[in-house]
Amino acid sequence: DQQVKQNSPSLSVQEGRISILNCDYTNSMFDYFLWYKKYPAEGPTFLISISSIKDKNEDGRFTVFLNKSAKHLSLHIVPSQPGDSAVYFCAASETGANNLFFGTGTRLTVIP
Amino acid sequence: DVKVTQSSRYLVKRTGEKVFLECVQDMDHENMFWYRQDPGLGLRLIYFSYDVKMKEKGDIPEGYSVSREKKERFSLILESASTNQTSMYLCASSSSGTNTDTQYFGPGTRLTVL
């Protein structure tokens, strides 16, 4: 059973606008969340993370929001650029465990 | 820069063959991981290792084994390849035993089993 879900397989956004990628999780023991970006023919690269003690973490154009009560996190990209076009994976983990649980990914296309 | 390399980008094997996928990292990381990525299923953990000669099963270890004889190298072995093992295989490494440390991924090996 998928413990981390990304319900939108794809998203298209105009260049300069905001991209919002969503992720839901079911395991209330998860306390650390990450976003990875993956270009074709490359491995995923770490983008941004957030601990459950925070509800927001910002790094340049990328902001991750965490809503623990809703078991939901989102990644905001502002402004979106064509180079942001990639597949984005949400991942979650629990303190003390070695596993990362990944979502199924959302393919973002930023249209010039 | 952290570098994780995988021995092959593309591999085609026949059912029943023994398959070795090699992964090497150059950052002296303690932890290494093998995932497979399938459409609609995301990345699923096969095995991981937190030290030389140590290994632990992930979510889907059946049909796979691993070997870690040196700190920098982590091998995934398909004892008898089957068509349902056709997938993208990704290796990753990280520097400590908790998941608050970033995992760094290799470019992946796309394996096709005929």
Short mmCIF file of C-alpha atoms in Angstrom, two decimals:
data_model
loop_
_atom_site.label_atom_id
_atom_site.label_comp_id
_atom_site.label_asym_id
_atom_site.label_seq_id
_atom_site.Cartn_x
_atom_site.Cartn_y
_atom_site.Cartn_z
CA ASP A 1 0.00 0.00 0.00
CA GLN A 2 1.38 3.36 -1.06
CA GLN A 3 2.21 5.40 2.04
CA VAL A 4 3.17 8.48 0.05
CA LYS A 5 0.88 9.58 -2.76
CA GLN A 6 1.17 12.10 -5.53
CA ASN A 7 -2.24 12.11 -7.13
CA SER A 8 -1.39 14.33 -10.09
CA PRO A 9 0.78 12.49 -12.60
CA SER A 10 1.37 15.64 -14.60
CA LEU A 11 1.15 19.42 -14.40
CA SER A 12 1.63 22.14 -17.04
CA VAL A 13 2.38 25.74 -16.08
CA GLN A 14 3.25 28.88 -18.02
CA GLU A 15 6.74 30.28 -17.54
CA GLY A 16 6.77 32.89 -14.77
CA ARG A 17 3.70 31.52 -13.02
CA ILE A 18 3.56 29.47 -9.83
CA SER A 19 3.83 25.67 -9.90
CA ILE A 20 2.23 23.81 -7.01
CA LEU A 21 2.97 20.13 -6.60
CA ASN A 22 1.07 18.17 -3.97
CA CYS A 23 1.83 15.13 -1.87
CA ASP A 24 -0.19 13.21 0.71
CA TYR A 25 0.98 10.62 3.20
CA THR A 26 -0.78 8.12 5.42
CA ASN A 27 1.80 7.21 8.06
CA SER A 28 1.56 9.61 11.02
CA MET A 29 5.02 8.49 12.18
CA PHE A 30 6.70 10.21 9.23
CA ASP A 31 8.62 13.22 10.50
CA TYR A 32 10.91 14.20 7.67
CA PHE A 33 9.94 15.00 4.11
CA LEU A 34 11.94 15.62 0.98
CA TRP A 35 11.42 16.62 -2.62
CA TYR A 36 13.59 15.26 -5.40
CA LYS A 37 13.75 16.35 -9.02
CA LYS A 38 14.51 13.93 -11.83
CA TYR A 39 15.48 14.74 -15.40
CA PRO A 40 15.26 12.02 -18.07
CA ALA A 41 18.23 9.64 -18.11
CA GLU A 42 19.51 11.03 -14.81
CA GLY A 43 19.11 9.96 -11.19
CA PRO A 44 16.92 11.99 -8.82
CA THR A 45 18.59 15.02 -7.24
CA PHE A 46 17.69 16.40 -3.83
CA LEU A 47 15.77 19.66 -3.98
CA ILE A 48 14.45 20.67 -0.57
CA SER A 49 13.38 19.08 2.72
CA ILE A 50 11.31 19.86 5.79
CA SER A 51 11.18 18.49 9.31
CA SER A 52 7.85 17.94 11.03
CA ILE A 53 8.72 20.60 13.61
CA LYS A 54 8.32 23.21 10.86
CA ASP A 55 5.44 24.06 8.59
CA LYS A 56 7.42 25.89 5.93
CA ASN A 57 10.90 25.80 4.46
CA GLU A 58 12.13 28.11 1.73
CA ASP A 59 15.12 27.92 -0.57
CA GLY A 60 15.20 30.51 -3.32
CA ARG A 61 12.34 29.90 -5.72
CA PHE A 62 11.33 26.70 -3.92
CA THR A 63 9.13 26.54 -0.85
CA VAL A 64 7.77 23.44 0.84
CA PHE A 65 4.71 23.64 3.06
CA LEU A 66 3.73 20.95 5.55
CA ASN A 67 0.25 20.49 7.01
CA LYS A 68 0.62 17.73 9.59
CA SER A 69 -3.05 17.58 10.54
CA ALA A 70 -3.99 16.98 6.92
CA LYS A 71 -0.94 14.78 6.27
CA HIS A 72 -0.24 16.92 3.24
CA LEU A 73 2.75 18.73 1.84
CA SER A 74 3.21 20.87 -1.19
CA LEU A 75 6.09 22.27 -3.20
CA HIS A 76 5.74 25.77 -4.62
CA ILE A 77 8.01 26.99 -7.41
CA VAL A 78 7.87 30.72 -8.06
CA PRO A 79 8.50 31.86 -10.72
CA SER A 80 8.50 28.69 -12.79
CA GLN A 81 11.20 28.38 -15.45
CA PRO A 82 11.47 26.02 -18.45
CA GLY A 83 14.49 24.38 -16.78
CA ASP A 84 12.18 23.28 -13.96
CA SER A 85 10.50 20.83 -16.33
CA ALA A 86 11.18 17.44 -14.76
CA VAL A 87 9.55 14.71 -12.69
CA TYR A 88 9.23 15.64 -9.01
CA PHE A 89 9.17 12.97 -6.32
CA CYS A 90 7.97 13.50 -2.80
CA ALA A 91 9.57 11.28 -0.12
CA ALA A 92 9.04 10.71 3.59
CA SER A 93 10.84 9.01 6.43
CA GLU A 94 10.52 8.20 10.09
CA THR A 95 13.25 8.93 12.66
CA GLY A 96 15.30 5.84 13.33
CA ALA A 97 14.37 4.11 10.10
CA ASN A 98 16.61 3.88 7.08
CA ASN A 99 13.88 3.79 4.48
CA LEU A 100 12.72 6.64 2.34
CA PHE A 101 9.19 6.15 1.05
CA PHE A 102 8.67 7.77 -2.33
CA GLY A 103 5.57 8.96 -4.10
CA THR A 104 4.85 8.05 -7.72
CA GLY A 105 6.05 11.38 -9.08
CA THR A 106 4.52 14.37 -10.87
CA ARG A 107 5.80 15.41 -14.28
CA LEU A 108 6.02 19.21 -14.43
CA THR A 109 6.13 20.94 -17.80
CA VAL A 110 6.86 24.65 -17.82
CA ILE A 111 5.75 26.20 -21.09
CA PRO A 112 7.87 29.08 -22.39
CA ASP B 1 30.58 17.01 -5.70
CA VAL B 2 29.20 13.66 -4.66
CA LYS B 3 29.43 11.16 -7.43
CA VAL B 4 27.52 7.91 -7.62
CA THR B 5 28.19 5.86 -10.72
CA GLN B 6 26.49 2.76 -12.04
CA SER B 7 28.23 0.28 -14.28
CA SER B 8 25.71 0.28 -17.13
CA ARG B 9 23.10 2.72 -18.36
CA TYR B 10 21.27 0.10 -20.42
CA LEU B 11 21.30 -3.67 -20.07
CA VAL B 12 19.42 -6.43 -21.91
CA LYS B 13 19.38 -9.93 -20.43
CA ARG B 14 17.51 -13.16 -20.99
CA THR B 15 15.19 -14.88 -18.53
CA GLY B 16 17.13 -17.07 -16.13
CA GLU B 17 20.43 -15.24 -16.48
CA LYS B 18 22.33 -14.05 -13.42
CA VAL B 19 22.65 -10.28 -13.54
CA PHE B 20 25.08 -8.03 -11.66
CA LEU B 21 24.46 -4.30 -11.28
CA GLU B 22 27.38 -2.37 -9.82
CA CYS B 23 27.34 0.93 -7.97
CA VAL B 24 30.31 2.98 -6.80
CA GLN B 25 30.32 6.17 -4.72
CA ASP B 26 33.32 8.41 -4.14
CA MET B 27 32.30 10.28 -0.96
CA ASP B 28 33.12 7.70 1.70
CA HIS B 29 29.41 7.33 2.53
CA GLU B 30 28.44 4.68 5.05
CA ASN B 31 25.00 3.98 3.60
CA MET B 32 24.13 2.67 0.18
CA PHE B 33 20.75 1.81 -1.30
CA TRP B 34 19.23 0.04 -4.29
CA TYR B 35 15.82 1.11 -5.61
CA ARG B 36 13.76 0.23 -8.62
CA GLN B 37 11.57 2.77 -10.37
CA ASP B 38 8.46 1.63 -12.22
CA PRO B 39 5.74 3.75 -13.86
CA GLY B 40 2.97 4.52 -11.43
CA LEU B 41 4.84 3.00 -8.49
CA GLY B 42 7.56 5.55 -7.74
CA LEU B 43 10.84 4.40 -6.22
CA ARG B 44 10.78 1.23 -4.14
CA LEU B 45 13.63 0.16 -1.87
CA ILE B 46 15.11 -3.27 -2.62
CA TYR B 47 18.05 -3.47 -0.21
CA PHE B 48 20.29 -1.13 1.70
CA SER B 49 23.60 -1.36 3.51
CA TYR B 50 24.88 0.77 6.38
CA ASP B 51 28.36 -0.71 6.53
CA VAL B 52 30.70 -3.06 4.74
CA LYS B 53 29.32 -6.59 4.72
CA MET B 54 26.09 -5.38 6.33
CA LYS B 55 22.76 -5.44 4.49
CA GLU B 56 19.10 -5.09 5.25
CA LYS B 57 16.03 -5.91 3.21
CA GLY B 58 13.90 -3.11 1.90
CA ASP B 59 10.31 -3.31 0.71
CA ILE B 60 10.79 -5.65 -2.25
CA PRO B 61 13.85 -7.89 -1.73
CA GLU B 62 12.42 -11.04 -3.32
CA GLY B 63 14.46 -12.23 -6.28
CA TYR B 64 17.42 -10.00 -5.40
CA SER B 65 20.56 -10.19 -3.31
CA VAL B 66 23.32 -7.69 -2.61
CA SER B 67 27.00 -7.60 -1.84
CA ARG B 68 29.09 -4.96 -0.12
CA GLU B 69 32.70 -6.06 0.19
CA LYS B 70 34.14 -2.53 0.07
CA LYS B 71 32.73 0.69 1.46
CA GLU B 72 32.53 2.41 -1.92
CA ARG B 73 30.89 -0.43 -3.85
CA PHE B 74 27.40 -1.93 -3.57
CA SER B 75 26.29 -4.64 -5.97
CA LEU B 76 22.76 -5.77 -6.76
CA ILE B 77 22.40 -9.35 -7.98
CA LEU B 78 19.45 -10.86 -9.78
CA GLU B 79 20.00 -14.57 -9.19
CA SER B 80 17.73 -15.68 -12.04
CA ALA B 81 16.35 -12.76 -14.00
CA SER B 82 12.66 -12.72 -14.80
CA THR B 83 10.61 -10.48 -17.08
CA ASN B 84 8.95 -8.79 -14.10
CA GLN B 85 12.37 -7.48 -13.10
CA THR B 86 12.47 -5.28 -16.18
CA SER B 87 12.80 -1.85 -14.62
CA MET B 88 14.97 1.21 -13.96
CA TYR B 89 17.41 0.47 -11.12
CA LEU B 90 18.76 3.36 -9.07
CA CYS B 91 21.60 3.29 -6.59
CA ALA B 92 21.97 5.92 -3.87
CA SER B 93 24.32 6.73 -1.01
CA SER B 94 24.18 8.86 2.12
CA SER B 95 26.53 9.80 4.87
CA SER B 96 24.85 8.64 8.05
CA GLY B 97 22.30 6.29 9.49
CA THR B 98 19.29 8.55 9.57
CA ASN B 99 17.14 9.76 6.76
CA THR B 100 17.71 13.37 7.63
CA ASP B 101 20.80 13.03 5.50
CA THR B 102 20.31 13.47 1.80
CA GLN B 103 20.54 10.46 -0.44
CA TYR B 104 22.55 11.01 -3.62
CA PHE B 105 21.52 8.99 -6.64
CA GLY B 106 23.36 7.52 -9.58
CA PRO B 107 22.08 7.92 -13.16
CA GLY B 108 20.25 4.60 -13.15
CA THR B 109 20.45 1.35 -15.11
CA ARG B 110 17.56 0.49 -17.37
CA LEU B 111 17.35 -3.30 -17.37
CA THR B 112 15.27 -5.22 -19.87
CA VAL B 113 14.73 -8.94 -19.32
CA LEU B 114 13.54 -10.80 -22.40
#
